[in-house]
Amino acid sequence: MKAEIIAVGSELLLGEIANTNAQYLSEWLATCGIDVYYHTVVGDNRERMTDVIRRAQGRVDLLVITGGLGPTEDDLTKEVVAELLERSLQIDQPAYDRIEAFLKTRGRTMTNNEKKQALIIEGADVLTNNAGLAPGMSVHTSDHQYILLPGVPREMKRIIADHFDHLLGKETIKSRTLRFFGIGESALNDRLADLIRTARNPSVAPYAELAEVRLRLTAKALDEQTALEMLDRLERQIRDEVGTYFYGYGETSLPEVVLDDCRKAGLTLSAAESLTGGAFASGLTDIKGASDVFRGSAVVYSDVAKINVLGVAQTLLDQQTAVSREVAIAMAEGARALYQTDLAIALTGEAGPTSNSGQTVGTVYCALAQASGTEVLELTYPAFDRGMIRLRSVKDAYFMLIKNINHSDKRIQK
Amino acid sequence: MKAEIIAVGSELLLGEIANTNAQYLSEWLATCGIDVYYHTVVGDNRERMTDVIRRAQGRVDLLVITGGLGPTEDDLTKEVVAELLERSLQIDQPAYDRIEAFLKTRGRTMTNNEKKQALIIEGADVLTNNAGLAPGMSVHTSDHQYILLPGVPREMKRIIADHFDHLLGKETIKSRTLRFFGIGESALNDRLADLIRTARNPSVAPYAELAEVRLRLTAKALDEQTALEMLDRLERQIRDEVGTYFYGYGETSLPEVVLDDCRKAGLTLSAAESLTGGAFASGLTDIKGASDVFRGSAVVYSDVAKINVLGVAQTLLDQQTAVSREVAIAMAEGARALYQTDLAIALTGEAGPTSNSGQTVGTVYCALAQASGTEVLELTYPAFDRGMIRLRSVKDAYFMLIKNINHSDKRIQK
């Protein structure tokens, strides 16, 4: 099965936004074993849209079309596809009722344009939109399948998520994402080489993200229970091999896991940041509810600050420099006392581009202080990218916390 | 003149990366007054690439093709275009010499694949690549112009920047970006409505970014001097109208301007962050060289931390709550004393989703302490997005600093 992803919208052609929908949909289709051969972007223009869709009909089996389902005059996707298929447009009553109910909460009645959003192509399966007003739809003809989705990424993703199981056929498709930190994509691929090469159903696909790797496992079966059992088995095989790098599922992030694990263990947390300059704290406080675990961070970007705020001794800084194991320990213990927390992380290092401390650029010390004592991780990163050194350091600190709180590897939760 | 942007690369079709190049090129072409009618993505496949380029020849005048200029077997772009144009591929000696020199620094000699990168299409103008090894090229035929660029975004952007003036014709094209904060896109459009509607050369295009707006001014003239004078005149008109919201040019960011302005004025800076949890500090320390201005930030995410770290009085917290004008002042003055800086910013507020302080979600106090006294800005944001409230608060604090350091509006710098 070959697919083309068509995005409709002049804002894309003007460079106002990037076509991130195409990336998302490509990954989804790859997951389901469908080859994407083309992406196309076309403006809100009836003639050019017709031409683009006609060409796609000639070269692929599945057309996924995003955008142009809204209420404005420019929104032409449904009309163009209906005309090409010689089908009519009909009101979908549930969609109509949802629009009416929404407008009622605003004290308004429906205009003709707003009504347009409830129209679906004759014979289409409606894809309920739980994040907006315009539903998506799937249309089958003898030769092709057409999936029409809204252009707003949040709505498009929600529809895919809600209809993932059966959108592409009668089989149930279930997918699960495992997240790993501290192992590169190629090292993970080496460790799992046989599995990745031979796994067809369930399949395994690795995706590298910033200093992380996620594995997407996808199973097809006739019923949900079987698909989930297939995923469980494969997950167990993978975690037996590389479980030590595993930290969570799906869209979970490292700081979310840190906060959850601290919360479950009844532990409070603080930090002292030199190198990372507030990025460790910022990552945690981005997450709502962080304040029941996280008390704060002393960002100390100068020796004076390390001395005044954290009580690091001037003699220690003179003897060891700010980038040293000893200063990392003093910072972590200083933060733990100052913020009165169970755990405290300290990060100090040399991010470059040139070294102020005399230490090699890329050298980082991450200390973790707790009642039982303070331990230090010495990390060495390639020196070429200041931002990357800072980002990796923050993530290494989160991972050090997760490992410390859990001691043994986490169990399969499902 | 009509254009199509063609991106070559199977990694795009697998969803591994988004086609951000197309967005960048679309904005560039819009700036130059060229209409982009289509984006197309195709894999590294000779037959499908040939087909896609042939179709583009039939529907546009300018083909901008990214990707496939590298050294691997998969990199086919030059071969495919040369074959379609019935032209040969020839070694570009300067490009060849650069590759050889680069390999020499690695102690290696050139392989046949690496040599491929120095090939250009017969009769093409070479677009030197100062960020990588494979040059771009521009080919004119009687009906079309073809611009071939590397797929690596950094290299693609560098080539556009270095060849911006004359890549699309004999006229000189000069562009300038003005950055504004504190005014929404629609308000800015209203204030400049006549200018934006009537300006053709130079033209004005607004782009909304996260809580900011930038205006891109573009002038075409027969020589550089004239184009620059046209931009100066238009900039003056715009700044007469909305200069109070202006903060910088081009890719400059608010924290960069804060650091530059402090450096010029010989001022040091610190912060105390509740609401923003380290994001203010992190934005500044992302920039290299921040340490000569910025000493640190006390992230105080609990009352205990406000008391212990900054010396905020328990009675003040009890009487006024943590989200108050008075506590913001105490935090700023506490940070200024602790870090021994000329300036100190404090941020406290209610980011939600629910209110802990009793204050309405979206209420933020931003205090600026300096020798002459402490002033407070009370800000009110819509309550719907926690992340947006934090982000806007950080940017408002940067802007408050810039305005304070400069007092009067900044002069036109060129």
Coordinates of N, CA and C in Angstrom, one line a residue, chain A residues 258-391:
Chain A
V258 N 10.8 12.1 37.2 CA 11.5 12.5 38.4 C 10.4 13.0 39.4
L259 N 9.5 13.8 39.0 CA 8.5 14.3 39.9 C 7.6 13.2 40.4
D260 N 7.1 12.3 39.5 CA 6.3 11.2 39.9 C 7.0 10.3 40.9
D261 N 8.2 10.0 40.6 CA 8.9 9.0 41.5 C 9.2 9.7 42.9
C262 N 9.5 11.0 42.9 CA 9.7 11.7 44.2 C 8.4 11.7 45.0
R263 N 7.3 12.0 44.3 CA 6.0 12.1 44.9 C 5.7 10.8 45.6
K264 N 5.8 9.7 44.8 CA 5.5 8.3 45.3 C 6.3 8.0 46.5
A265 N 7.6 8.4 46.5 CA 8.6 8.0 47.6 C 8.5 9.0 48.7
G266 N 7.7 10.1 48.6 CA 7.5 11.1 49.6 C 8.8 11.9 49.8
L267 N 9.5 12.2 48.7 CA 10.8 12.9 48.8 C 10.7 14.4 48.2
T268 N 11.3 15.3 48.8 CA 11.4 16.7 48.3 C 12.8 16.9 47.6
L269 N 12.8 17.9 46.7 CA 14.0 18.0 45.9 C 14.4 19.5 45.7
S270 N 15.7 19.8 45.7 CA 16.1 21.1 45.3 C 17.4 21.0 44.5
A271 N 17.9 22.1 44.0 CA 19.1 22.0 43.1 C 20.0 23.2 43.3
A272 N 21.2 23.1 42.8 CA 22.2 24.2 42.8 C 22.8 24.1 41.4
E273 N 22.6 25.2 40.6 CA 23.0 25.1 39.2 C 24.0 26.2 38.8
S274 N 25.2 25.7 38.3 CA 26.1 26.7 37.8 C 26.0 26.5 36.2
L275 N 26.7 25.5 35.7 CA 26.7 25.2 34.3 C 25.3 25.4 33.6
T276 N 24.2 24.8 34.2 CA 23.0 24.7 33.5 C 22.1 25.9 33.7
G277 N 22.5 26.8 34.6 CA 21.9 28.2 34.7 C 20.4 28.2 34.8
G278 N 19.8 27.3 35.5 CA 18.3 27.4 35.7 C 17.5 26.4 34.8
A279 N 18.2 25.7 33.9 CA 17.5 24.8 33.0 C 17.0 23.6 33.7
F280 N 17.7 23.1 34.7 CA 17.2 21.9 35.5 C 15.9 22.3 36.2
A281 N 15.9 23.5 36.9 CA 14.7 23.9 37.6 C 13.6 24.2 36.6
S282 N 13.9 24.9 35.5 CA 12.9 25.2 34.5 C 12.2 24.0 33.9
G283 N 12.9 23.0 33.7 CA 12.3 21.7 33.1 C 11.3 21.1 34.1
L284 N 11.6 21.2 35.4 CA 10.7 20.6 36.4 C 9.5 21.5 36.6
T285 N 9.7 22.8 36.7 CA 8.6 23.7 37.0 C 7.7 24.0 35.8
D286 N 8.1 23.5 34.6 CA 7.3 23.5 33.4 C 6.0 22.6 33.7
I287 N 6.2 21.7 34.6 CA 5.2 20.6 34.8 C 4.3 21.1 35.9
K288 N 3.0 21.0 35.7 CA 2.1 21.5 36.8 C 2.1 20.6 38.0
G289 N 2.0 21.2 39.1 CA 2.1 20.4 40.4 C 3.5 20.1 40.8
A290 N 4.5 20.7 40.2 CA 5.9 20.5 40.6 C 6.1 20.9 42.0
S291 N 5.4 21.9 42.5 CA 5.7 22.5 43.8 C 5.5 21.5 45.0
D292 N 4.8 20.4 44.8 CA 4.7 19.5 46.0 C 6.0 18.7 46.2
V293 N 6.8 18.7 45.1 CA 8.1 18.0 45.2 C 9.3 19.0 45.2
F294 N 9.3 19.9 44.3 CA 10.4 20.7 44.0 C 10.3 22.1 44.8
R295 N 11.4 22.4 45.6 CA 11.4 23.6 46.4 C 12.1 24.7 45.8
G296 N 13.0 24.4 44.8 CA 13.7 25.5 44.2 C 15.2 25.2 43.9
S297 N 15.8 26.1 43.2 CA 17.2 25.9 42.8 C 18.0 27.2 43.0
A298 N 19.2 27.1 43.4 CA 20.1 28.2 43.5 C 20.9 28.3 42.3
V299 N 20.6 29.2 41.4 CA 21.4 29.4 40.2 C 22.6 30.3 40.5
V300 N 23.8 29.7 40.5 CA 25.0 30.4 41.0 C 26.0 30.5 39.8
Y301 N 25.9 31.6 39.1 CA 26.7 31.8 37.9 C 28.0 32.5 38.1
S302 N 28.4 32.7 39.3 CA 29.6 33.3 39.6 C 30.2 32.8 41.0
D303 N 31.4 32.9 41.2 CA 32.0 32.5 42.5 C 31.4 33.2 43.7
V304 N 31.2 34.5 43.5 CA 30.5 35.2 44.6 C 29.2 34.6 45.0
A305 N 28.4 34.2 44.0 CA 27.1 33.6 44.2 C 27.2 32.3 44.9
K306 N 28.2 31.5 44.5 CA 28.4 30.2 45.1 C 28.7 30.3 46.6
I307 N 29.5 31.4 46.9 CA 29.9 31.6 48.3 C 28.7 32.2 49.1
N308 N 28.1 33.2 48.6 CA 27.0 33.9 49.3 C 25.8 33.1 49.5
V309 N 25.4 32.4 48.4 CA 24.1 31.8 48.4 C 24.2 30.4 49.0
L310 N 25.3 29.7 48.6 CA 25.3 28.2 49.0 C 26.4 28.0 50.1
G311 N 27.1 29.0 50.5 CA 28.1 28.8 51.5 C 29.3 27.9 51.1
V312 N 29.6 27.9 49.8 CA 30.8 27.2 49.3 C 32.0 28.0 49.8
A313 N 33.0 27.3 50.3 CA 34.2 28.0 50.9 C 35.1 28.6 49.8
Q314 N 35.5 29.8 50.0 CA 36.4 30.5 49.1 C 37.7 29.7 48.8
T315 N 38.2 29.1 49.9 CA 39.4 28.3 49.7 C 39.2 27.1 48.8
L316 N 38.0 26.5 48.9 CA 37.7 25.3 48.1 C 37.7 25.7 46.6
L317 N 37.1 26.9 46.3 CA 37.0 27.4 45.0 C 38.4 27.7 44.5
D318 N 39.3 28.3 45.3 CA 40.6 28.6 45.0 C 41.4 27.4 44.7
Q319 N 41.3 26.3 45.5 CA 42.1 25.1 45.4 C 41.6 24.2 44.3
Q320 N 40.3 24.1 44.1 CA 39.8 23.1 43.2 C 39.2 23.6 41.9
T321 N 39.0 24.9 41.9 CA 38.2 25.6 40.8 C 36.7 25.3 40.9
A322 N 35.9 26.1 40.3 CA 34.5 25.9 40.4 C 34.0 24.6 39.7
V323 N 34.8 24.1 38.7 CA 34.5 22.9 38.0 C 35.3 21.8 38.6
S324 N 34.7 21.2 39.7 CA 35.4 20.1 40.3 C 34.4 19.3 41.1
R325 N 34.8 18.1 41.4 CA 34.1 17.1 42.2 C 33.7 17.7 43.6
E326 N 34.7 18.4 44.2 CA 34.6 18.9 45.5 C 33.6 20.0 45.6
V327 N 33.6 20.9 44.6 CA 32.7 22.0 44.6 C 31.3 21.5 44.3
A328 N 31.1 20.5 43.4 CA 29.8 20.0 43.1 C 29.2 19.4 44.4
I329 N 30.0 18.7 45.2 CA 29.5 18.2 46.5 C 29.1 19.3 47.4
A330 N 29.9 20.4 47.5 CA 29.6 21.5 48.4 C 28.3 22.2 48.0
M331 N 28.2 22.3 46.7 CA 27.0 23.0 46.1 C 25.7 22.2 46.5
A332 N 25.8 20.8 46.2 CA 24.6 20.0 46.5 C 24.3 20.0 48.0
E333 N 25.3 19.9 48.8 CA 25.0 19.9 50.3 C 24.5 21.3 50.7
G334 N 25.0 22.3 50.1 CA 24.6 23.7 50.4 C 23.1 23.9 50.0
A335 N 22.7 23.4 48.9 CA 21.3 23.5 48.4 C 20.4 22.7 49.3
R336 N 20.8 21.5 49.7 CA 20.0 20.6 50.5 C 19.7 21.3 51.8
A337 N 20.7 21.9 52.4 CA 20.5 22.6 53.7 C 19.6 23.9 53.5
L338 N 19.9 24.6 52.5 CA 19.2 25.9 52.3 C 17.7 25.7 52.0
Y339 N 17.4 24.7 51.2 CA 16.0 24.5 50.8 C 15.3 23.5 51.7
Q340 N 16.1 22.9 52.6 CA 15.6 21.9 53.5 C 14.8 20.7 52.8
T341 N 15.5 20.1 51.9 CA 14.9 19.0 51.1 C 15.6 17.7 51.4
D342 N 14.9 16.6 51.0 CA 15.5 15.3 51.1 C 16.6 15.1 50.1
L343 N 16.4 15.5 48.9 CA 17.4 15.3 47.8 C 17.9 16.7 47.3
A344 N 19.1 16.8 46.9 CA 19.5 18.0 46.2 C 20.5 17.6 45.1
I345 N 20.3 18.2 43.9 CA 21.2 18.0 42.8 C 22.1 19.2 42.6
A346 N 23.4 19.0 42.3 CA 24.2 20.1 41.9 C 24.9 19.9 40.5
L347 N 24.9 20.9 39.7 CA 25.5 20.7 38.4 C 26.6 21.8 38.2
T348 N 27.8 21.4 37.9 CA 28.8 22.4 37.6 C 29.7 21.8 36.5
G349 N 30.1 22.6 35.6 CA 30.9 22.1 34.4 C 31.4 23.2 33.5
E350 N 32.0 22.8 32.5 CA 32.6 23.7 31.5 C 31.9 23.5 30.2
A351 N 31.0 24.5 29.8 CA 30.3 24.3 28.6 C 30.9 25.0 27.4
G352 N 32.0 25.8 27.7 CA 32.7 26.4 26.6 C 31.9 27.6 26.0
P353 N 32.2 28.2 24.9 CA 33.2 27.6 23.9 C 34.6 27.6 24.4
T354 N 35.1 28.5 25.3 CA 36.4 28.4 25.8 C 36.4 28.1 27.3
S355 N 37.4 27.5 27.8 CA 37.4 27.1 29.2 C 37.8 28.3 30.1
N356 N 37.0 28.6 31.1 CA 37.3 29.6 32.1 C 38.0 29.0 33.3
S357 N 37.7 27.7 33.5 CA 38.1 27.0 34.8 C 39.4 26.3 34.6
G358 N 39.9 26.2 33.4 CA 41.1 25.3 33.2 C 40.7 23.9 32.9
Q359 N 39.5 23.5 33.2 CA 39.0 22.1 32.9 C 38.7 22.0 31.4
T360 N 38.8 20.8 30.8 CA 38.5 20.6 29.4 C 37.0 20.9 29.2
V361 N 36.7 21.6 28.1 CA 35.3 21.9 27.7 C 34.6 20.6 27.6
G362 N 33.4 20.5 28.2 CA 32.7 19.2 28.1 C 32.7 18.4 29.4
T363 N 33.5 18.8 30.3 CA 33.6 18.1 31.6 C 32.5 18.7 32.6
V364 N 31.7 17.7 33.1 CA 30.6 18.1 34.0 C 30.6 17.3 35.2
Y365 N 30.3 17.9 36.4 CA 30.2 17.1 37.6 C 28.7 17.3 38.1
C366 N 28.1 16.1 38.3 CA 26.7 16.2 38.8 C 26.7 15.5 40.2
A367 N 26.3 16.2 41.2 CA 26.3 15.6 42.6 C 24.9 15.5 43.1
L368 N 24.7 14.4 43.8 CA 23.4 14.1 44.4 C 23.6 14.0 45.9
A369 N 23.0 14.9 46.7 CA 23.1 14.9 48.1 C 21.8 14.3 48.7
Q370 N 21.9 13.4 49.7 CA 20.8 12.9 50.5 C 21.3 12.6 51.9
A371 N 20.3 12.2 52.7 CA 20.7 11.9 54.1 C 21.9 10.9 54.2
S372 N 21.9 9.9 53.4 CA 22.9 8.9 53.5 C 24.3 9.3 52.9
G373 N 24.4 10.5 52.4 CA 25.7 10.9 51.8 C 25.5 11.6 50.4
T374 N 26.6 11.9 49.9 CA 26.6 12.6 48.6 C 27.4 11.8 47.6
E375 N 26.8 11.6 46.4 CA 27.6 10.9 45.3 C 27.8 11.8 44.1
V376 N 28.8 11.6 43.4 CA 29.1 12.5 42.2 C 29.3 11.7 41.0
L377 N 28.7 12.1 39.9 CA 28.9 11.5 38.6 C 29.8 12.5 37.8
E378 N 30.9 11.9 37.2 CA 31.7 12.8 36.3 C 31.3 12.4 34.9
L379 N 31.0 13.4 34.2 CA 30.5 13.2 32.8 C 31.4 13.9 31.8
T380 N 31.6 13.4 30.6 CA 32.4 14.0 29.6 C 31.7 14.0 28.3
Y381 N 31.4 15.2 27.8 CA 30.7 15.3 26.5 C 31.6 15.8 25.5
P382 N 31.3 15.5 24.2 CA 32.1 16.2 23.1 C 32.0 17.7 23.2
A383 N 33.0 18.4 22.9 CA 33.1 19.8 23.2 C 32.4 20.7 22.2
F384 N 31.8 20.2 21.1 CA 31.5 21.0 20.0 C 30.2 21.9 20.2
D385 N 29.4 21.6 21.1 CA 28.1 22.3 21.2 C 27.7 22.7 22.6
R386 N 27.9 23.9 23.0 CA 27.5 24.5 24.3 C 26.1 24.1 24.7
G387 N 25.2 24.3 23.8 CA 23.8 24.1 24.2 C 23.5 22.6 24.5
M388 N 24.2 21.7 23.7 CA 24.0 20.3 23.9 C 24.6 19.8 25.2
I389 N 25.8 20.4 25.6 CA 26.4 20.0 26.8 C 25.5 20.4 28.0
R390 N 24.8 21.6 27.9 CA 23.9 22.0 29.0 C 22.7 21.1 29.0
L391 N 22.1 20.8 27.8 CA 20.9 20.0 27.8 C 21.2 18.5 28.3

